[in-house]
Short mmCIF file of C-alpha atoms in Angstrom, two decimals:
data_model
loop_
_atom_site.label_atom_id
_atom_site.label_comp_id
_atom_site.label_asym_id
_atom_site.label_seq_id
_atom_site.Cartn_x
_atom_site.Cartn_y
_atom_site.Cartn_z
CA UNK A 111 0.00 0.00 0.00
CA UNK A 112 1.20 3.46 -0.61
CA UNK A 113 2.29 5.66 2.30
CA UNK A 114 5.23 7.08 4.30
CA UNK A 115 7.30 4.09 5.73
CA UNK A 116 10.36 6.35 6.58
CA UNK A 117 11.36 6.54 10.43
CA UNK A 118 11.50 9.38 11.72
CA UNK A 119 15.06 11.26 11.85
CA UNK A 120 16.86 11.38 15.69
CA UNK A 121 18.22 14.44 14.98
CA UNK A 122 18.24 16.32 18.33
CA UNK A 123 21.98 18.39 17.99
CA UNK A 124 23.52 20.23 21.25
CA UNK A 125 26.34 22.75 20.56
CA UNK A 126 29.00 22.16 20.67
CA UNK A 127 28.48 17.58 20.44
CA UNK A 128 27.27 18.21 16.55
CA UNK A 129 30.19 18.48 14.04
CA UNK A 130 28.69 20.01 10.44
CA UNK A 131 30.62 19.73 6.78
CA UNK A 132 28.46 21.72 4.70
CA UNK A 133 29.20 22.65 1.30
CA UNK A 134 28.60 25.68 -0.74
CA UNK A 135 26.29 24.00 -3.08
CA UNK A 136 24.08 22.21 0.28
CA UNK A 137 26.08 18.88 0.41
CA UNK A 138 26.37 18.12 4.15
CA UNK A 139 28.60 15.63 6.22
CA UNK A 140 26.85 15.52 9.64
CA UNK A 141 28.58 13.41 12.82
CA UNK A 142 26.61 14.51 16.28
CA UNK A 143 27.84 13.44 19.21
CA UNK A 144 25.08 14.57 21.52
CA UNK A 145 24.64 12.22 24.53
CA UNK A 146 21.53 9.39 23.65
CA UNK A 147 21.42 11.18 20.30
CA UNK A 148 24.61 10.73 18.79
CA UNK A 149 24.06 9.83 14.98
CA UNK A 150 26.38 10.36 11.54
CA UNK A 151 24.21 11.80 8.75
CA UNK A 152 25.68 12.20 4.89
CA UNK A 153 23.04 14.13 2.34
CA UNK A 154 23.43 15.57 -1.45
CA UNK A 155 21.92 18.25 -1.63
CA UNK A 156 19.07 16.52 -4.45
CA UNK A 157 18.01 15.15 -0.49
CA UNK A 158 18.93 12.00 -1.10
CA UNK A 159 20.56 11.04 2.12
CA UNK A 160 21.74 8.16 4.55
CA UNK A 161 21.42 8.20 8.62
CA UNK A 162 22.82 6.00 10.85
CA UNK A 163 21.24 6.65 14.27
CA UNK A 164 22.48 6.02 17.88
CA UNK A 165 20.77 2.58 18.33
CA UNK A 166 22.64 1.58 14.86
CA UNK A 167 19.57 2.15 12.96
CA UNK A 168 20.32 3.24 9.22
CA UNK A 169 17.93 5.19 7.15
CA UNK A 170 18.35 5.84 3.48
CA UNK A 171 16.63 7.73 1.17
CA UNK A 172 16.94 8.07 -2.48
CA UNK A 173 14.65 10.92 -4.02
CA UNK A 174 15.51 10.34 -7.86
CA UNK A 175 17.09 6.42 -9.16
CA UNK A 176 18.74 3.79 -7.24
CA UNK A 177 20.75 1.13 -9.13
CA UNK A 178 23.23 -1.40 -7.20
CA UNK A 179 25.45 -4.02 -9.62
CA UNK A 180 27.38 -6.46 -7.46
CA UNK A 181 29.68 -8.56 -9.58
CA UNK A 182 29.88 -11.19 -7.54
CA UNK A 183 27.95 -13.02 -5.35
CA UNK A 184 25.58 -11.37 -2.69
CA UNK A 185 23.79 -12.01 0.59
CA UNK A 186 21.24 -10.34 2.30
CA UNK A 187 20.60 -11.73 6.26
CA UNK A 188 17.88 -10.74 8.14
CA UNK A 189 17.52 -11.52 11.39
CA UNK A 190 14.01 -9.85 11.81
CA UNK A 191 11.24 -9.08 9.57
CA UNK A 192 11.57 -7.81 6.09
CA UNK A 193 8.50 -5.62 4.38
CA UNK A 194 9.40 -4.85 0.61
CA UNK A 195 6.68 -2.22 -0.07
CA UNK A 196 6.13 -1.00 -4.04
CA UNK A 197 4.25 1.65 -5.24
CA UNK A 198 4.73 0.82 -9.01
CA UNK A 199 4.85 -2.23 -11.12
CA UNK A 200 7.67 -5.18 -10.03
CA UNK A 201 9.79 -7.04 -12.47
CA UNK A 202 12.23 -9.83 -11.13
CA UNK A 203 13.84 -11.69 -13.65
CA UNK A 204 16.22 -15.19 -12.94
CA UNK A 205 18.54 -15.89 -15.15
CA UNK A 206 18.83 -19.79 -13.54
CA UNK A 207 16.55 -21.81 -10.91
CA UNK A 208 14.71 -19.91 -7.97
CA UNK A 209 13.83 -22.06 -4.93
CA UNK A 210 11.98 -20.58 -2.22
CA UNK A 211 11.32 -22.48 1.34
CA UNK A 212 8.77 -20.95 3.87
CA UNK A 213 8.89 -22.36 6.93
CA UNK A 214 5.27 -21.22 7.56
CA UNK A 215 2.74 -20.52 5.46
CA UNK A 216 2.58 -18.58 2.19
CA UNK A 217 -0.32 -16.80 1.33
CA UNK A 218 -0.97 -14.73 -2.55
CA UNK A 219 -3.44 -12.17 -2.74
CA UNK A 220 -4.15 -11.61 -5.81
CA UNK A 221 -6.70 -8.71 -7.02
CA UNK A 222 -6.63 -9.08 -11.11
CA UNK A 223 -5.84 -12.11 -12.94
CA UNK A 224 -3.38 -14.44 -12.56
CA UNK A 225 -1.08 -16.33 -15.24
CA UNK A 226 1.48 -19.10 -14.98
CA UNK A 227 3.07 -19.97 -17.88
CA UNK A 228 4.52 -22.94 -17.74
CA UNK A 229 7.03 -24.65 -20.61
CA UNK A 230 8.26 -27.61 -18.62
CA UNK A 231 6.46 -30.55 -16.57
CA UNK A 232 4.10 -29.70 -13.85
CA UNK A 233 3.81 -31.15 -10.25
CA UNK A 234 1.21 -29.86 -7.26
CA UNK A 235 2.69 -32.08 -4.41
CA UNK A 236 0.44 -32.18 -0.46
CA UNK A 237 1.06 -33.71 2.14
CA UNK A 238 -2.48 -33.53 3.25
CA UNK A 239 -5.55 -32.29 1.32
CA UNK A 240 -5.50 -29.88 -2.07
CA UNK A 241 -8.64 -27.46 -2.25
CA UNK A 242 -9.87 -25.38 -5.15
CA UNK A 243 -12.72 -23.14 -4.75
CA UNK A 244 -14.23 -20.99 -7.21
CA UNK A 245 -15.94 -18.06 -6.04
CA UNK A 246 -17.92 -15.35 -8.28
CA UNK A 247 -19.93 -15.05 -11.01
CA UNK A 248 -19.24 -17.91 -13.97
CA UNK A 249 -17.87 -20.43 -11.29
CA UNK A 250 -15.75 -22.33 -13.69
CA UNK A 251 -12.38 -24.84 -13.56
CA UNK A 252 -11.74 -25.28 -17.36
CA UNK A 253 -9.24 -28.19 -17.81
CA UNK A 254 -7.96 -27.96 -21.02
CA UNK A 255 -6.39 -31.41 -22.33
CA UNK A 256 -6.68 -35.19 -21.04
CA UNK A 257 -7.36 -35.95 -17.47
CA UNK A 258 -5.74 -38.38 -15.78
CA UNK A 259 -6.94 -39.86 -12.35
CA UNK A 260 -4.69 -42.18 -10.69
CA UNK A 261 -6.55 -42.81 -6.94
CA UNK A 262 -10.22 -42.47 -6.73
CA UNK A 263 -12.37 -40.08 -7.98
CA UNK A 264 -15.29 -38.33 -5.99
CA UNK A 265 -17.75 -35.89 -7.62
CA UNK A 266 -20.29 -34.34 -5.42
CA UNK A 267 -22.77 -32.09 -7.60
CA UNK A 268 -26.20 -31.65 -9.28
CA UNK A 269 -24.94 -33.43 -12.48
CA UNK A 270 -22.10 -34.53 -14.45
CA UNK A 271 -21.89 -33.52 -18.15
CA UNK A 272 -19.36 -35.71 -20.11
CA UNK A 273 -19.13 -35.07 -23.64
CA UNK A 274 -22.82 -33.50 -24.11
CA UNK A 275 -23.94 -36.62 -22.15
CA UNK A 276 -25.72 -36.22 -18.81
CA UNK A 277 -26.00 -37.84 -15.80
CA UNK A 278 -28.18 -36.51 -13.03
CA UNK A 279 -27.55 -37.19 -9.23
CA UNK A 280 -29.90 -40.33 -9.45
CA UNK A 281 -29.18 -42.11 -13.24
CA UNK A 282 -31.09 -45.71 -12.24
CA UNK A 283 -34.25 -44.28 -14.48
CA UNK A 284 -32.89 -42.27 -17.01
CA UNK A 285 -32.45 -42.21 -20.33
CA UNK A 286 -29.10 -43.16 -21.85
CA UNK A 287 -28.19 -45.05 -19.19
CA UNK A 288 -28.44 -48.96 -18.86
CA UNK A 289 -29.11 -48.57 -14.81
CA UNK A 290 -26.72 -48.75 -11.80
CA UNK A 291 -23.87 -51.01 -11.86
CA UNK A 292 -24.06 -53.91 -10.32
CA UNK A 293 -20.59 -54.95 -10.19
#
């Protein structure tokens, strides 16, 4: 969602603790060594800044485009929570496998439509039961191709249409049909 996630700045100088570079064009260089407040602060004068505040928390803030190239390998450890907030659309693009592992669970909401495009073979593995409702106008799961059922098959509904043939929830007297099986 959109909004201001930015924490609020500690910036509380005392004279003579808070040490300023300042140039003539507004770049700063900031390292305050007020008592509980003491912070290092480094800004362009666009705004885009960093702070690193007395409880080691660092703030950044870019106000035009940020681009990072590592040419090697990279690692990002977080020992908390992470929130990746984004106005705009998202692109991520993997050059090789991606493997994700949740140790919880993992939950998608997704407000338009939603495409998976899919080249190679495709497996839907549970350990325990696999659910798919269809809410909304239409209510329709189109499977497009053959069908294959391997364990038993359970259909609970008003009627079955297969191939412009139907059978109704009780078949024994209808038409089509040679009656129950017996078997």
């Amino acid at each position: 969602p959109k909004g201001d996630y930015e924490p609020d700045s500690t910036f509380a100088p005392v004279y003579p603790y808070n040490n300023v570079y300042e140039t003539g064009s507004g770049h700063a260089k900031e390292y305050d060594d007020t008592p509980g407040y003491e912070r290092i602060m480094e800004r362009h004068k666009s705004g885009t800044q960093y702070e690193i505040q007395s409880d080691g928390t660092k703030i950044e803030r870019v106000v035009r485009d940020n681009y990072q190239l590592v040419v090697g390998h990279d690692t990002l450890e977080v020992y908390g929570n992470v929130r990746i907030i984004v106005s705009g659309q998202a692109d991520i693009a993997v050059a090789n496998d991606t493997n994700i592992a949740v140790g919880g669970n993992l939950t998608a909401d997704v407000t338009g439509n939603m495409t998976a495009n899919i080249t190679g073979t495709t497996s839907l593995i549970g350990v325990d039961n696999i659910k798919i409702d269809v809410t909304g106008s239409g209510k329709k799961i189109t499977l497009d191709g053959d069908v294959d059922v391997t364990g038993n098959l359970r259909l609970t509904t008003e009627g079955i249409t297969l191939n412009t043939h139907t059978h109704g929830s009780n078949n024994v007297n209808q038409a089509n049909t040679a009656g129950p099986n017996t078997n």
